[in-house]
Structures are given as C-alpha cells and as structure tokens.
Coordinates of C-alpha atoms in Angstrom, one line a residue:
X1 CA 0.3 -0.1 0.2
X2 CA 1.4 3.6 -0.9
X3 CA 2.1 6.0 1.7
X4 CA 0.5 8.8 1.2
X5 CA 2.3 12.4 2.6
X6 CA 0.7 16.1 2.8
X7 CA 2.3 18.8 0.3
X8 CA 3.3 21.8 2.3
X9 CA 1.7 24.7 1.2
X10 CA 5.0 26.2 0.1
X11 CA 5.6 23.5 -2.6
X12 CA 2.2 24.3 -3.6
X13 CA 3.0 27.8 -4.2
X14 CA 6.4 27.7 -5.7
X15 CA 5.0 24.9 -7.9
X16 CA 2.4 27.3 -9.0
X17 CA 3.9 29.1 -11.5
X18 CA 5.8 25.9 -12.8
X19 CA 2.7 24.3 -13.8
X20 CA 1.1 27.2 -15.1
X21 CA 4.8 27.4 -17.6
X22 CA 4.1 23.4 -18.3
X23 CA 0.4 24.0 -19.0
X24 CA 1.2 26.4 -21.9
X25 CA 4.0 23.9 -23.5
X26 CA 1.5 21.3 -23.0
X27 CA -0.8 23.1 -25.2
X28 CA 1.8 24.5 -28.0
X29 CA 3.6 20.9 -27.9
X30 CA -0.6 19.1 -28.0
X31 CA -0.6 21.2 -31.0
X32 CA 1.5 20.5 -32.9
X33 CA 1.8 16.5 -32.6
X34 CA -2.1 16.6 -33.2
X35 CA -1.3 18.9 -36.7
X36 CA 1.5 15.9 -36.9
X37 CA -0.7 13.0 -36.1
X38 CA -4.2 14.7 -38.5
X39 CA -1.7 15.1 -41.5
X40 CA -0.6 11.4 -41.4
X41 CA -4.5 10.1 -40.7
X42 CA -6.6 12.2 -43.5
X43 CA -7.4 11.7 -46.7
X44 CA -5.8 14.7 -48.1
X45 CA -2.7 15.5 -47.8
X46 CA -1.7 18.7 -45.8
X47 CA -5.6 19.2 -45.3
X48 CA -5.8 20.9 -41.8
X49 CA -8.4 19.4 -39.0
X50 CA -12.1 19.9 -39.9
X51 CA -14.1 22.4 -37.9
X52 CA -17.1 22.2 -36.0
X53 CA -18.8 24.8 -39.1
X54 CA -16.8 23.6 -42.0
X55 CA -20.1 22.7 -43.9
X56 CA -17.7 20.7 -46.4
X57 CA -16.9 18.3 -43.8
X58 CA -19.6 15.0 -42.4
X59 CA -20.5 14.7 -38.9
X60 CA -18.2 11.5 -38.8
X61 CA -15.6 13.4 -39.6
X62 CA -15.8 16.2 -37.7
X63 CA -16.8 14.4 -34.4
X64 CA -13.4 11.8 -35.2
X65 CA -11.4 15.0 -35.2
X66 CA -12.4 16.1 -31.7
X67 CA -11.6 13.1 -30.4
X68 CA -8.4 12.4 -31.9
X69 CA -7.6 16.0 -30.8
X70 CA -8.7 15.2 -27.4
X71 CA -7.0 12.5 -26.8
X72 CA -3.7 14.0 -28.0
X73 CA -4.1 17.5 -25.5
X74 CA -5.3 14.6 -22.6
X75 CA -2.3 12.5 -23.2
X76 CA 0.6 15.2 -23.8
X77 CA -0.8 17.4 -20.7
X78 CA -0.4 14.8 -18.6
X79 CA 2.8 14.0 -19.6
X80 CA 4.0 17.3 -19.6
X81 CA 2.1 17.6 -15.8
X82 CA 3.9 14.2 -14.2
X83 CA 7.3 14.9 -16.2
X84 CA 7.4 18.4 -14.1
X85 CA 6.1 17.2 -11.0
X86 CA 8.0 14.8 -10.5
X87 CA 11.1 17.7 -11.5
X88 CA 10.1 19.7 -9.1
X89 CA 10.4 16.6 -6.7
X90 CA 13.8 15.9 -7.8
X91 CA 14.6 19.1 -7.0
X92 CA 12.5 19.7 -4.0
X93 CA 12.1 16.6 -2.3
X94 CA 8.1 17.6 -2.0
X95 CA 5.4 16.1 -4.0
X96 CA 3.7 19.4 -5.5
X97 CA 0.2 17.7 -5.9
X98 CA -1.9 15.5 -4.1

C-alpha cells in the first residue's frame, strides 16, 4: 500500500508558476502533435482538421477530429504535468500535488 504524504502549502505555492508554464507548453506541444497526427491519418494532403462549423465535412469527420484532438491534448498534458511534478520533486524533495 502506498503511503500518502501531505504536500506543504509552500510546495504548492512554489509549484504554481511551474504548473502554469507547463500547461502553456503542453498546449503548444499538443497542438503541434495533433497537426502531425492529423496529416498522417487524414485522406487529403496537408489537410487541416475539420472545424465543427465547416459544412463541407461530415459529422463523422468532425467528431473523429475532435475525439483525436482531445485524446492527444489529454495525453500530452498528462505527460508534461507528470514530468514537471517529478522534476519539482527531485529539486525540492516534495511532491507538488495531492
């Protein structure tokens, strides 16, 4: 069984700017990853992902693009958040969450 340790208030406060910065970086990285993935899975060459209000795409295409984009963003954000928390823990000795 894992022993839970309470994070100090100072660790949470110190981590806040790191968390905000990593969220911004994660959003930028996720956007780039999604564009590359979409280019590989879409039928058209250099095609941008369909937006919900673009009438030339079917509902199926729009929903598939949205689902893929959401999955990519969630995975990239989780990886960046977890990596940032581990780096913070190595630097300070305290886990920034919980």
